[in-house]
Coordinates of C-alpha atoms in Angstrom, one line a residue:
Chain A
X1 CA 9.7 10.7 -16.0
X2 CA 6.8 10.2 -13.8
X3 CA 4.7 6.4 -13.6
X4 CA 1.8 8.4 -14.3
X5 CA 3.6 9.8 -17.7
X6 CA 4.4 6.4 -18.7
X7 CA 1.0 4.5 -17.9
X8 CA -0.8 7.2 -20.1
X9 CA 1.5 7.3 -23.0
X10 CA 2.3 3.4 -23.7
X11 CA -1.8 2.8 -22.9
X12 CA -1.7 0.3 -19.8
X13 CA -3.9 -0.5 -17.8
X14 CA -3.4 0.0 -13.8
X15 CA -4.6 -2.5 -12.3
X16 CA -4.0 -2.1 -8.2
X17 CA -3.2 0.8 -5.9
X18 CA -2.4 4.0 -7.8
X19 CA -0.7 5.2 -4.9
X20 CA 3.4 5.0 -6.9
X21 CA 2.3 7.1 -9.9
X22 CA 4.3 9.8 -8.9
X23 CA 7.0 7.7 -8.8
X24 CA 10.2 9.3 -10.7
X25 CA 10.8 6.4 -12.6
X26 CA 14.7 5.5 -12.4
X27 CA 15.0 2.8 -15.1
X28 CA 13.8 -0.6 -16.0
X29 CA 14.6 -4.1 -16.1
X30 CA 12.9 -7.6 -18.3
X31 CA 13.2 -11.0 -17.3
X32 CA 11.1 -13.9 -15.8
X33 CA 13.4 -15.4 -13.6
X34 CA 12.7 -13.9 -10.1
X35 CA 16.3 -14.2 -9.1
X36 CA 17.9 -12.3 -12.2
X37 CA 15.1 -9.4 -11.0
X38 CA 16.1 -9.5 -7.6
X39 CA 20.1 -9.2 -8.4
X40 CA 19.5 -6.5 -11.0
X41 CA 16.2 -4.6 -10.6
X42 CA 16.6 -1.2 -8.4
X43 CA 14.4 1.0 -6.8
X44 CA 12.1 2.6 -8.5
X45 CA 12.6 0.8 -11.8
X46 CA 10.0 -0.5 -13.8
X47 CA 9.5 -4.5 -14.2
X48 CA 8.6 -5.9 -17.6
X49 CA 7.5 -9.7 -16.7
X50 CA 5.1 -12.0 -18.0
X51 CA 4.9 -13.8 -14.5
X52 CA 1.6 -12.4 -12.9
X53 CA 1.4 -14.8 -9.9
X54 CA 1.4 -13.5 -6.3
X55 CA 5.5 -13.7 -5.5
X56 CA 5.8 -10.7 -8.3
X57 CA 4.0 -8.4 -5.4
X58 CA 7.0 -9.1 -2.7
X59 CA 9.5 -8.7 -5.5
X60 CA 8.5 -5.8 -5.8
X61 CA 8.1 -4.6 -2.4
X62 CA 11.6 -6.3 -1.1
X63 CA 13.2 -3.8 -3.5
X64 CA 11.3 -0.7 -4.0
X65 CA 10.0 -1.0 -7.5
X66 CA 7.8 1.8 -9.2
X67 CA 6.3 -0.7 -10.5
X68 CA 5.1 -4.1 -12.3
X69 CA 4.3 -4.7 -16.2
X70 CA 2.8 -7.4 -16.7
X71 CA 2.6 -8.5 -20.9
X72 CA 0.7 -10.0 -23.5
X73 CA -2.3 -10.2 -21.5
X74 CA -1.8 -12.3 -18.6
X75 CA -4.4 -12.2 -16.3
X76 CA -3.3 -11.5 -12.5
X77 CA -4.3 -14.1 -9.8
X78 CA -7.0 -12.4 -7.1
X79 CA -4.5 -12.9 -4.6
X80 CA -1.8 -10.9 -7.0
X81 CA -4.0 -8.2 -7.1
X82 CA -5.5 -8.4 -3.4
X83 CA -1.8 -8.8 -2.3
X84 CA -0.5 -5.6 -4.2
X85 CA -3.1 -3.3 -2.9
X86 CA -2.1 -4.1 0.3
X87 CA 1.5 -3.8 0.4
X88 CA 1.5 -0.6 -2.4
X89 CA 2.7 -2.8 -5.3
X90 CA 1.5 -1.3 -8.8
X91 CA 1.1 -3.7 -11.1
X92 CA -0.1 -2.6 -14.6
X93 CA -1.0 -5.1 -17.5
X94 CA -0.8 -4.6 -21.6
X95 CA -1.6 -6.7 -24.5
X96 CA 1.7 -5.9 -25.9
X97 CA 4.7 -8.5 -26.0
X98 CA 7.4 -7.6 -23.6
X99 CA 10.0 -6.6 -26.5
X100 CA 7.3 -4.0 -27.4
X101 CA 7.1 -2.1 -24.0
X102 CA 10.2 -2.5 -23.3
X103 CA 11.2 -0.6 -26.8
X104 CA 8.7 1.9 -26.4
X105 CA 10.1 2.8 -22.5
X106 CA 13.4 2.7 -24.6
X107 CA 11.9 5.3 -26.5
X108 CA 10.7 7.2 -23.4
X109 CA 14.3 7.4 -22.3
X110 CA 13.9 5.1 -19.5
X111 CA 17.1 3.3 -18.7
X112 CA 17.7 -0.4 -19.0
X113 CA 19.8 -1.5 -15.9
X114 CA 22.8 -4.2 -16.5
Chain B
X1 CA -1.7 4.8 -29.2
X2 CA -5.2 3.8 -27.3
X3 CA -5.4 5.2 -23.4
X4 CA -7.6 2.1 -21.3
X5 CA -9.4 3.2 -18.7
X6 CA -7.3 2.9 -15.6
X7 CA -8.9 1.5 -12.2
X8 CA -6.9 3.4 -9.5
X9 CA -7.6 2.9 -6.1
X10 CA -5.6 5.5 -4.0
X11 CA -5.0 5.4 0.1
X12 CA -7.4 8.0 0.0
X13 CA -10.4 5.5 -1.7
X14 CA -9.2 2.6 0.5
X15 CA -10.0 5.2 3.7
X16 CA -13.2 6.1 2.5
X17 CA -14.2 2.3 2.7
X18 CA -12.5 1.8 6.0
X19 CA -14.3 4.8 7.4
X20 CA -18.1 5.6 8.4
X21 CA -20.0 8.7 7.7
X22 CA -20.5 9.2 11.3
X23 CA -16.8 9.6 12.2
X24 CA -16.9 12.6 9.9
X25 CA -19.9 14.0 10.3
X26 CA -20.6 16.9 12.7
X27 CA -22.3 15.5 15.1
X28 CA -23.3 18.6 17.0
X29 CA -26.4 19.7 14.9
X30 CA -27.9 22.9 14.5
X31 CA -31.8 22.7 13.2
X32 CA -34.1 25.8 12.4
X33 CA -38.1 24.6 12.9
X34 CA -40.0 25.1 9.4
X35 CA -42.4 28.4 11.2
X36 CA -38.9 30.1 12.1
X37 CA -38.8 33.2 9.3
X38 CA -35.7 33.4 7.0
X39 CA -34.4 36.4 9.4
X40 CA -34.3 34.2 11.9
X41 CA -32.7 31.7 9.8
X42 CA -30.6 34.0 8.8
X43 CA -29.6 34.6 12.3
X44 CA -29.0 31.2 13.3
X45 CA -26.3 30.6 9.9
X46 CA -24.6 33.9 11.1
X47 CA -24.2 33.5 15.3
X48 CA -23.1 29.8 14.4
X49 CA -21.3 30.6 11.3
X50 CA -22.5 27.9 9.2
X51 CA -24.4 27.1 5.7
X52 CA -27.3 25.5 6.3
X53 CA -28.7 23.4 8.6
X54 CA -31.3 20.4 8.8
X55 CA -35.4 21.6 9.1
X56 CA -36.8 19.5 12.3
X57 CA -40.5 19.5 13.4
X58 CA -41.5 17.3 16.5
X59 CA -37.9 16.0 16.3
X60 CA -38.6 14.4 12.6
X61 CA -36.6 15.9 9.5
X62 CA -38.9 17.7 7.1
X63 CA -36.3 19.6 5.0
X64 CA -33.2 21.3 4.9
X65 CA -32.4 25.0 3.9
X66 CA -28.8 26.4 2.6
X67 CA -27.7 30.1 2.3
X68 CA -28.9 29.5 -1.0
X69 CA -32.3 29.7 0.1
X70 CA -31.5 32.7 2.0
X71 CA -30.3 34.8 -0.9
X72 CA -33.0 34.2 -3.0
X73 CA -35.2 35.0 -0.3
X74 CA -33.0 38.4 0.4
X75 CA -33.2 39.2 -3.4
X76 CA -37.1 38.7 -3.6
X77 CA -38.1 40.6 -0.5
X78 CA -38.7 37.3 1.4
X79 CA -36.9 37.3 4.4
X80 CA -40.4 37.3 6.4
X81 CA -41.2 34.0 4.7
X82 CA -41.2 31.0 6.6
X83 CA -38.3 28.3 6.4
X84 CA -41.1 26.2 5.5
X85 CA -41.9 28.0 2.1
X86 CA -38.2 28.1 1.4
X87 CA -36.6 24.7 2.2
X88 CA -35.6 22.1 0.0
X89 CA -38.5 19.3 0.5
X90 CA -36.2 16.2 -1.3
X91 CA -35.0 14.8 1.6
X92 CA -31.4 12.7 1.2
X93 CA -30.1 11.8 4.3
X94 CA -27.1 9.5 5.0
X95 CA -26.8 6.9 7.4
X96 CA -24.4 7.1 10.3
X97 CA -23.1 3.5 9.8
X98 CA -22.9 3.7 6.2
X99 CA -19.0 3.7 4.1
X100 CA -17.8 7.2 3.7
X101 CA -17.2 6.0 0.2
X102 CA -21.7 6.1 0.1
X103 CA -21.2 9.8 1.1
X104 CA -19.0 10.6 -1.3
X105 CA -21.0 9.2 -3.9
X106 CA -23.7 10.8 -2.9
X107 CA -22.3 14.2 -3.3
X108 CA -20.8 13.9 -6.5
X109 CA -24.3 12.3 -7.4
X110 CA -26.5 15.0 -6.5
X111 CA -24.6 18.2 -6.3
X112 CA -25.8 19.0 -2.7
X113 CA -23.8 21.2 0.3
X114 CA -24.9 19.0 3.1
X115 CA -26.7 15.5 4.2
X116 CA -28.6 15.4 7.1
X117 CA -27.1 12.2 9.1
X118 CA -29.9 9.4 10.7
X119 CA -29.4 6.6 12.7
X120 CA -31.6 3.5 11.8
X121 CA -34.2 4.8 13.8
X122 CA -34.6 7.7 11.3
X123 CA -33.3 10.2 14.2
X124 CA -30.9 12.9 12.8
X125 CA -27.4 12.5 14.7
X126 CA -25.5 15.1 12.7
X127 CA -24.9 16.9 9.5
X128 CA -21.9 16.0 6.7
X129 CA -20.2 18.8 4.2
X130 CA -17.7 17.8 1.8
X131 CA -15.6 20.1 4.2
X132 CA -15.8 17.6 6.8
X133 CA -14.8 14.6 4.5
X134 CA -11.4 16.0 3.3
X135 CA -10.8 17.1 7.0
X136 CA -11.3 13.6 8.4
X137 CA -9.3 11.7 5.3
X138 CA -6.6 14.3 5.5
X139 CA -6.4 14.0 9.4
X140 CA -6.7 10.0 9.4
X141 CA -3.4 10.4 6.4
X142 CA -1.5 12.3 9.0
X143 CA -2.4 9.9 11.6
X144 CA -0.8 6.7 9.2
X145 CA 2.2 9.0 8.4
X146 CA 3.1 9.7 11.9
X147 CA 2.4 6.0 13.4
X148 CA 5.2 5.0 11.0
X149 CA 7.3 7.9 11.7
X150 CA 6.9 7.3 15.3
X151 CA 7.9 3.7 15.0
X152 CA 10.8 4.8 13.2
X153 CA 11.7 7.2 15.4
X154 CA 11.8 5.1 19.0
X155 CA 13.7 2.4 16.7
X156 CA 16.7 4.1 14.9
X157 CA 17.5 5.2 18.8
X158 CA 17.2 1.8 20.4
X159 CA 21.5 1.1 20.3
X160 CA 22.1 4.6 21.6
X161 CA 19.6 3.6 24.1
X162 CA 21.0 0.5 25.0
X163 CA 23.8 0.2 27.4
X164 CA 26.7 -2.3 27.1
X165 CA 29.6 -3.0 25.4
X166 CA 27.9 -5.0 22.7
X167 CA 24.1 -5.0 22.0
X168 CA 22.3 -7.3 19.7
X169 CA 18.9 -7.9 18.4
X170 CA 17.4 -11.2 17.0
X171 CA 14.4 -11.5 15.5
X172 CA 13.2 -15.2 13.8
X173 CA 10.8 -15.4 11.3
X174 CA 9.3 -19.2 10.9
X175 CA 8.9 -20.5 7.2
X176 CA 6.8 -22.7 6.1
X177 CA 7.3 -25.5 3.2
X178 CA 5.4 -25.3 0.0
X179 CA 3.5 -22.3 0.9
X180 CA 4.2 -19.7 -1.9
X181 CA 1.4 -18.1 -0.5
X182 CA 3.4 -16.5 2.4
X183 CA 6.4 -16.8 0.3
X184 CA 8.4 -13.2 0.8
X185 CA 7.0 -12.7 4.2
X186 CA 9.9 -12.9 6.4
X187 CA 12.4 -11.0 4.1
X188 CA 9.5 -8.4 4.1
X189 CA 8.9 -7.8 7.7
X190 CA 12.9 -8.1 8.2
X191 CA 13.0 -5.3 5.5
X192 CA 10.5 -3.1 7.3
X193 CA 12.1 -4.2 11.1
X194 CA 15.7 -2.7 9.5
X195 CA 14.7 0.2 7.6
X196 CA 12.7 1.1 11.1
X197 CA 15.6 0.8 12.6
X198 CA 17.7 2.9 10.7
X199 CA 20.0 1.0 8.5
X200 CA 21.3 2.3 5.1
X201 CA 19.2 1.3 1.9
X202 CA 22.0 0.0 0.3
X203 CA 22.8 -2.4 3.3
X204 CA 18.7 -3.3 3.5
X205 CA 18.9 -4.1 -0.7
X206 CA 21.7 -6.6 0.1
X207 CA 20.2 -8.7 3.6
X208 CA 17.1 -8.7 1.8
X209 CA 18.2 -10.1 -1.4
X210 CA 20.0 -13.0 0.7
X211 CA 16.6 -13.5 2.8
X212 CA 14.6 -13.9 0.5
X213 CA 16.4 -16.2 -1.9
X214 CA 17.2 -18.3 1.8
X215 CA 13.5 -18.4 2.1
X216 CA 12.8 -19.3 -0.9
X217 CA 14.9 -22.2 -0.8
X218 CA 13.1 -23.3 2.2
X219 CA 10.0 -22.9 0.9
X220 CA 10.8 -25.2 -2.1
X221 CA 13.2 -27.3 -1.3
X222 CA 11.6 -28.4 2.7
X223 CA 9.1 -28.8 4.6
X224 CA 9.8 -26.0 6.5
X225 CA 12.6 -24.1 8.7
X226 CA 13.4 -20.6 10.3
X227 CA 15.6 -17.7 9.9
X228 CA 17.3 -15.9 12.5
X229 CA 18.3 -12.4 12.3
X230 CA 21.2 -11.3 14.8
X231 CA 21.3 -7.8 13.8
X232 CA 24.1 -5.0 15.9
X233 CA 24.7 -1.9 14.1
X234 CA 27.6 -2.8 13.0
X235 CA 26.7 -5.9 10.7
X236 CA 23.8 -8.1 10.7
X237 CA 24.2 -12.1 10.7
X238 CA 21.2 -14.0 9.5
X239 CA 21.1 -17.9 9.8
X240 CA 18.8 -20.2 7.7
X241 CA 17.8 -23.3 9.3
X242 CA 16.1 -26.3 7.8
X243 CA 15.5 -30.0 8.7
X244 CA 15.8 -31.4 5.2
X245 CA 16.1 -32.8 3.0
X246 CA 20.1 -31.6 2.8
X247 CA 22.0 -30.9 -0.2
X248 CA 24.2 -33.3 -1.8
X249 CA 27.0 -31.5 -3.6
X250 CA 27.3 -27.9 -2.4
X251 CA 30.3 -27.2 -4.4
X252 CA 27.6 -27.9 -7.8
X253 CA 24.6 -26.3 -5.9
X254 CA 27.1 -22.7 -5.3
X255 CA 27.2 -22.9 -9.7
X256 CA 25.2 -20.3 -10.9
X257 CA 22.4 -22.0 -13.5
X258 CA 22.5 -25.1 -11.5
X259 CA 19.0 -26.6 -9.9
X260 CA 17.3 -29.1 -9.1
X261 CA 13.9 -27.2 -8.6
X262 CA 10.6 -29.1 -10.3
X263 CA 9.5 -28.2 -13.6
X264 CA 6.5 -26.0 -12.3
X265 CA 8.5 -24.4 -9.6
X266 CA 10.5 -22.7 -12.4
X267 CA 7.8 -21.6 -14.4
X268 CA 7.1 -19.2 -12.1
X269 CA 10.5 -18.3 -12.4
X270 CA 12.1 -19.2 -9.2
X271 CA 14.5 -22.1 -9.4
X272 CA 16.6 -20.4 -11.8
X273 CA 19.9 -21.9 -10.3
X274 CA 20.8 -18.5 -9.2
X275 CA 19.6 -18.3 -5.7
X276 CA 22.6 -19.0 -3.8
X277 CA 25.0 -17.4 -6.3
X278 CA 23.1 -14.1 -5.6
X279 CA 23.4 -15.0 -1.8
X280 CA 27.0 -15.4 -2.4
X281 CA 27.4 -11.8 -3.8
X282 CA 25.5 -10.1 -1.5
X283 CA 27.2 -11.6 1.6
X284 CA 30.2 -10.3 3.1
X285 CA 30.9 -13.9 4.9
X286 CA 29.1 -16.9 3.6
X287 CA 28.6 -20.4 5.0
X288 CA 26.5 -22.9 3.7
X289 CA 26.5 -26.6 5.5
X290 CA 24.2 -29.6 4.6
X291 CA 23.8 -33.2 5.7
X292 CA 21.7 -35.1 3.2
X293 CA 18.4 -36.4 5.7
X294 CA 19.6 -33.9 8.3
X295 CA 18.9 -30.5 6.8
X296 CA 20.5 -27.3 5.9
X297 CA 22.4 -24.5 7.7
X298 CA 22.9 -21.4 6.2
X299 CA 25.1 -18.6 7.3
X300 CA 25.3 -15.1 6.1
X301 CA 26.7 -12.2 7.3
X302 CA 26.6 -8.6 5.8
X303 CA 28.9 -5.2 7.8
X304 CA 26.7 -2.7 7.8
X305 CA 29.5 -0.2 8.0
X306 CA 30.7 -0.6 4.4
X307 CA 28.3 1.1 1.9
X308 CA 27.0 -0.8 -1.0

């Protein structure tokens, strides 16, 4: 399933470059602590994290990520978003919990990674 | 389920900030005067094979006439009309200094074929078509696509190039202490300076993870240090190097979910304890020495000829 399928059907918002939404998505991964993300996330997953400081946009860069989710309406830094436009990081933000977006990308078939 | 409005910027709206209307504008300009007849005009669209052109009297723009104009005037008899009862009178011009992004607008805006182009002066300098905008962006693409290509290309040959009986590169990357800022930078430009040269993702995944938890550490733990890439092509060392302040029990530090990281430090979820277990696992060769006061040395090394 395409980025671009999954932005429009679980409603959220993209909020830097649109430049991944062709991404085939490959699977997706929760978790706040940078270094469980960094051991387990692979390319072309999708993040869920409520973390929405600047170090989210060289996670995801250092390893390829579709892209970032960031929950229950955290607001990004200017430097999160400044950062992620330049270095093709696309970080989209929900209201939603992270238990809820991950269940409904569950119920888009996109695979959790272990 | 509700669908937000979604703010994309693509490469292709970043471009049409970075670029002005006068590098895609044509700049050679072909004008009809406002007394010429529409035969002539229609002369001058078919010899140059163009639209429309810009109406100039005394060198000042008056107007500006399309085919448009001349099939109306074909279907009413008119052709021995003047441009001047013809042309369109609403005069938008663009300026040549002016975001692409302004152009763009512009059309979508008013629904026209073609802006006449002015300098500040008010002097026409050329003529823009949408035609000439998605040349430009789709050239200026192609001209990103192949800089990177072309990087990657001279570097994925460099060992080949090289001759000697072993050949090794080292970059260093300098790291500064407390600055989450640039946090990520070296492991990112080491990423890029390997995948240019032609290294297996797999092998990339596994010297960046190391990096970047390395730097991190550095960045959290000291007031700065460096890391020193020694990459051959067959396996690439990297040595972290810090001047403080040292780690007491290493044996405790190596235990996954161990830290001493400050409180604020982990709520942005580094300092999880797992930094230098996940070094561990993605090293083929680890060393870690530390002299409390002194500072740290980190070794790491990774064969690139084994996959995964």
């Amino acid at each position: 399933m395409k980025l671009r399928e999954v932005v429009n059907t679980t409603g959220l918002t993209v909020r830097t470059t649109a430049q991944r939404l062709d991404v085939e998505v490959t699977g997706g991964y929760a978790s706040d602590l940078l270094s469980c993300v960094l051991a387990k996330a692979q390319k072309d997953n999708l993040w869920v994290t409520l973390q929405a400081h600047p170090n989210i946009v060289a996670m995801a860069s250092l390893l390829d990520l579709a892209g970032i989710i960031v929950t229950e309406g955290q607001e990004l830094d200017a430097s999160t978003v400044e950062k992620a436009n330049e270095k093709d990081v696309c970080i989209m933000t929900t209201d939603h919990a992270t238990f809820t977006i991950v269940a409904r990308l569950a119920e888009l078939g996109v695979p959790g990674v272990d | 389920m509700e669908k937000k409005p979604t703010q994309e910027i693509t490469r292709l709206q970043e471009l049409t900030y970075e670029l002005i209307v006068g590098q895609a504008m044509s700049p050679k300009t072909i004008t009809v005067s406002p007394h010429d007849t529409m035969a002539q005009f229609r002369e001058v669209l078919r010899v140059n094979r163009i639209s429309g052109t810009p109406v100039l009297e005394d060198g000042e723009i008056v107007g500006i006439i399309s085919i448009e104009d001349l099939i109306k005037a074909l279907a009413a008899g008119e052709l021995a009309a003047t441009v001047d009862e013809k042309m369109c009178r609403r005069l938008e011009t663009l300026y040549a200094d002016e975001p692409l992004v302004s152009a763009v607008d512009k059309f979508a805006r008013l629904k026209f074929g073609r802006f006449p182009v002015v300098d500040r002066e008010g002097h026409l300098v050329g003529v823009i078509t949408q035609g000439d905008i998605m040349h430009t962006l789709l050239r200026r693409l192609e001209v990103d696509y192949r800089a990177e290509e072309v990087h990657r290309y001279r570097a994925s040959h460099i060992f080949e190039d090289i001759v000697a009986d072993e050949a090794a590169l080292v970059f260093g990357y300098r790291i500064i202490g407390r600055d989450f800022d640039r946090a990520g930078a070296a492991s990112g430009n080491l990423k890029t300076t390997l995948s240019r040269l032609g290294f297996d993702p797999r092998i990339i995944r596994r010297v960046v993870i190391a990096t970047y938890e390395a730097e991190i550490n550095i960045v959290v733990y000291t007031d700065g240090g460096e890391i020193v890439a020694e990459v051959r092509s067959d396996r690439i060392r990297i040595e972290a190097l810090d001047n403080g302040p040292g780690i007491p029990d290493i044996d405790l530090a190596m235990q996954p979910g161990y830290s001493t990281a400050p409180e604020w430090v982990r709520e942005m979820g580094f300092g999880a304890g797992m930094g230098l277990p996940n070094i561990k696992s993605c090293s083929d060769q680890m060393k870690l020495e530390s002299t409390v006061g002194v500072g740290t040395r980190l070794e790491v090394i990774i064969y690139a000829d084994e996959t995964g």
